[in-house]
Amino acid sequence: MIKVEHVVLDYGLGNANSVASCLRDIGCHVVTSNQAQQLKSAKVIYIPGVGSFNKAMEKLQQQGLVDVLNEIKLGGDTLIVGMCLGMQLFAESSDENTYTKGFGWIPGKVKHLSERVNAEHSLPHIGWNKLENNAEEKIFKFTSNDDNYYFDHSFYFDTHDEFICARTYYGDSFSAMVKLGNVVGFQFHPEKSQLAGKNLLIGLLNSYNIDRS
């Protein structure tokens, strides 16, 4: 098996090929895979996700990937990046459809946006929004406050301020980006956010001193 430093997790519930294409555009040598050996050799693992929280955790369990990813995360040497539903899986739990435990890598719970957004704002939240970010965060080095990012979701990650490095506003302010140690999550889709998303991914990799080759 070829050792590749950038691996997009392909577990059957995400846009793995779209994420891989975006990463190739910024110069990354990347593969899509669900093989434990390849995941364990990666410098960065990207977890995409489209669909429901409980279905995602079910698929990961069925493929034996929950234990594999927990082992990799605890090792601390691999950057794990979650996108949209992939980010939400980092939470302790979600009530989407039914109560489901997440990885618990970042304290907090996934909740429905109707708890934060009034009836004047339609759900799901689909479209382009700016970020309210921490200007000191190196991840945003190549981005602008005027940049827009593509969102498509009905749930959000309710977590402590210390783990939030960017918010967005849609009827209310809520987490758009979270980070704790070697785990980083985007509520939006960087791979669908055109140049802004690519610049953000470049800044992310640079901030962790990870080569894009």
Coordinates of C-alpha atoms in Angstrom, one line a residue:
M1 CA 0.0 0.0 0.0
I2 CA 1.4 3.4 -1.0
K3 CA 2.1 5.7 1.9
V4 CA 0.3 9.1 1.4
E5 CA 0.4 11.9 3.9
H6 CA -3.1 13.3 3.0
V7 CA -6.0 10.8 3.3
V8 CA -9.7 11.6 2.8
L9 CA -11.8 9.1 4.8
D10 CA -14.2 7.3 2.4
Y11 CA -16.8 5.6 4.7
G12 CA -19.7 5.8 2.3
L13 CA -21.4 8.9 3.7
G14 CA -19.6 11.9 2.4
N15 CA -18.2 13.8 -0.6
A16 CA -14.8 12.2 -0.4
N17 CA -13.9 12.7 -4.0
S18 CA -14.9 16.4 -4.0
V19 CA -12.7 17.0 -1.0
A20 CA -9.8 15.1 -2.6
S21 CA -10.1 17.2 -5.8
C22 CA -10.0 20.4 -3.8
L23 CA -6.8 19.2 -1.9
R24 CA -5.1 18.3 -5.2
D25 CA -5.9 21.8 -6.4
I26 CA -3.7 23.2 -3.6
G27 CA -0.9 20.8 -4.3
C28 CA -1.6 17.9 -1.9
H29 CA -0.8 14.3 -2.8
V30 CA -4.0 12.7 -1.6
V31 CA -6.0 9.5 -1.7
T32 CA -9.4 8.4 -0.5
S33 CA -9.4 5.4 1.7
N34 CA -11.0 3.6 4.7
Q35 CA -8.1 1.2 5.2
A36 CA -6.6 1.3 8.8
Q37 CA -3.0 0.9 7.6
Q38 CA -3.3 3.9 5.3
L39 CA -5.1 6.1 7.8
K40 CA -2.5 5.3 10.5
S41 CA 0.4 6.4 8.1
A42 CA -1.3 9.7 7.2
K43 CA -0.1 13.1 8.4
V44 CA -3.6 14.5 7.9
I45 CA -7.0 12.7 7.8
Y46 CA -10.0 14.6 6.4
I47 CA -13.4 13.4 7.5
P48 CA -16.2 14.7 5.2
G49 CA -19.9 14.0 5.8
V50 CA -23.3 14.5 4.2
G51 CA -26.3 13.0 5.9
S52 CA -27.3 12.2 9.5
F53 CA -25.1 12.0 12.6
N54 CA -26.5 8.6 13.7
K55 CA -26.1 7.0 10.2
A56 CA -22.5 8.3 10.0
M57 CA -21.5 6.8 13.4
E58 CA -23.2 3.5 12.4
K59 CA -21.2 3.3 9.2
L60 CA -18.0 4.1 11.0
Q61 CA -18.7 1.4 13.6
Q62 CA -19.6 -1.2 10.9
Q63 CA -16.3 -0.6 9.2
G64 CA -14.3 -0.8 12.4
L65 CA -13.2 2.8 12.0
V66 CA -14.3 4.3 15.4
D67 CA -11.5 2.4 17.3
V68 CA -9.0 3.1 14.5
L69 CA -9.7 6.9 14.5
N70 CA -9.7 7.0 18.3
E71 CA -6.3 5.4 18.4
I72 CA -4.9 7.8 15.8
K73 CA -6.4 10.8 17.6
L74 CA -4.9 9.7 20.9
G75 CA -1.5 9.3 19.3
G76 CA -1.4 13.0 18.7
D77 CA 0.8 13.0 15.6
T78 CA -2.0 13.2 13.0
L79 CA -4.1 16.2 12.2
I80 CA -7.8 15.2 11.9
V81 CA -10.0 17.6 9.9
G82 CA -13.8 17.4 9.9
M83 CA -16.0 19.1 7.4
C84 CA -19.7 19.7 8.0
L85 CA -21.1 16.5 9.4
G86 CA -17.5 15.3 9.8
M87 CA -17.0 18.2 12.2
Q88 CA -20.1 17.4 14.2
L89 CA -18.9 13.8 14.8
F90 CA -16.2 15.3 17.0
A91 CA -18.9 16.2 19.6
E92 CA -19.9 14.1 22.6
S93 CA -23.4 13.4 21.3
S94 CA -26.2 14.5 19.0
D95 CA -30.0 14.3 19.2
E96 CA -30.4 14.1 15.4
N97 CA -33.1 11.4 14.8
T98 CA -32.1 9.7 18.0
Y99 CA -29.6 10.2 20.8
T100 CA -26.2 9.1 19.4
K101 CA -22.7 9.3 21.0
G102 CA -20.0 10.9 18.9
F103 CA -16.2 10.7 19.2
G104 CA -16.2 13.1 22.2
W105 CA -12.9 14.7 21.1
I106 CA -14.2 18.2 21.7
P107 CA -16.7 18.8 24.6
G108 CA -20.2 19.8 23.4
K109 CA -23.3 18.6 21.8
V110 CA -24.8 18.8 18.3
K111 CA -28.2 20.6 18.4
H112 CA -30.8 21.7 15.9
L113 CA -30.5 25.2 14.6
S114 CA -34.1 25.9 15.4
E115 CA -32.9 26.5 19.0
R116 CA -30.9 29.5 17.7
V117 CA -32.6 30.7 14.6
N118 CA -36.1 32.3 14.5
A119 CA -38.8 31.4 12.0
E120 CA -37.8 34.3 9.7
H121 CA -34.7 32.2 8.7
S122 CA -35.5 29.1 6.8
L123 CA -33.8 25.8 7.6
P124 CA -31.7 24.0 6.6
H125 CA -29.2 26.9 6.5
I126 CA -28.0 26.7 2.9
G127 CA -25.8 29.4 1.2
W128 CA -22.8 31.7 1.6
N129 CA -21.8 33.3 4.9
K130 CA -18.8 35.2 6.2
L131 CA -16.9 34.1 9.3
E132 CA -16.4 36.0 12.5
N133 CA -12.9 34.7 13.2
N134 CA -10.1 35.2 15.7
A135 CA -7.7 37.5 13.9
E136 CA -4.7 36.0 15.8
E137 CA -5.5 32.5 14.5
K138 CA -2.8 31.5 12.0
I139 CA -5.2 29.4 10.0
F140 CA -6.8 32.6 8.6
K141 CA -3.4 34.0 7.4
F142 CA -4.4 33.8 3.7
T143 CA -8.0 34.7 4.0
S144 CA -10.0 37.9 4.2
N145 CA -12.8 39.0 6.4
D146 CA -14.8 39.6 3.2
D147 CA -14.5 35.9 2.2
N148 CA -17.7 33.8 2.0
Y149 CA -18.0 30.1 2.7
Y150 CA -20.6 27.6 1.7
F151 CA -22.9 26.2 4.4
D152 CA -25.5 23.4 4.1
H153 CA -26.8 22.2 7.5
S154 CA -29.7 22.1 10.0
F155 CA -27.6 21.3 13.1
Y156 CA -24.8 23.1 14.8
F157 CA -22.0 22.2 17.3
D158 CA -22.8 23.8 20.7
T159 CA -19.5 23.9 22.5
H160 CA -17.4 26.2 24.8
D161 CA -16.0 29.4 23.5
E162 CA -12.4 28.2 24.1
F163 CA -12.8 25.6 21.4
I164 CA -14.4 28.0 18.8
C165 CA -12.0 29.8 16.5
A166 CA -14.7 31.1 14.1
R167 CA -18.4 31.8 14.2
T168 CA -21.0 32.7 11.5
Y169 CA -24.3 34.6 11.7
Y170 CA -27.6 33.3 10.4
G171 CA -30.3 34.8 12.6
D172 CA -27.9 34.2 15.5
S173 CA -24.2 33.6 16.0
F174 CA -23.0 29.9 16.3
S175 CA -19.8 27.9 15.8
A176 CA -18.5 27.7 12.3
M177 CA -15.0 26.3 13.2
V178 CA -13.7 24.4 16.2
K179 CA -10.3 23.3 17.3
L180 CA -8.7 21.3 20.1
G181 CA -5.2 20.0 19.8
N182 CA -4.8 17.9 16.7
V183 CA -8.5 18.1 15.8
V184 CA -10.0 20.9 13.6
G185 CA -13.6 21.1 12.3
F186 CA -15.4 23.3 9.8
Q187 CA -19.2 23.5 9.9
F188 CA -19.1 24.7 6.3
H189 CA -17.7 23.0 3.2
P190 CA -14.2 24.3 2.3
E191 CA -14.2 22.2 -0.8
K192 CA -17.3 24.0 -2.1
S193 CA -16.1 27.5 -1.0
Q194 CA -13.9 28.1 -4.1
L195 CA -10.8 30.2 -3.6
A196 CA -11.7 31.2 0.0
G197 CA -11.9 27.5 1.0
K198 CA -8.6 26.6 -0.7
N199 CA -6.8 29.5 1.0
L200 CA -8.2 28.4 4.3
L201 CA -7.0 24.9 3.9
I202 CA -3.5 26.2 2.9
G203 CA -3.5 28.3 6.1
L204 CA -4.6 25.3 8.1
L205 CA -1.8 23.1 6.8
N206 CA 0.8 25.9 7.2
S207 CA -0.3 26.5 10.8
Y208 CA 0.4 22.9 11.6
N209 CA 3.7 22.8 9.6
I210 CA 2.4 20.1 7.2
D211 CA 3.8 19.8 3.8
R212 CA 1.3 19.9 0.9
S213 CA 3.3 17.5 -1.3

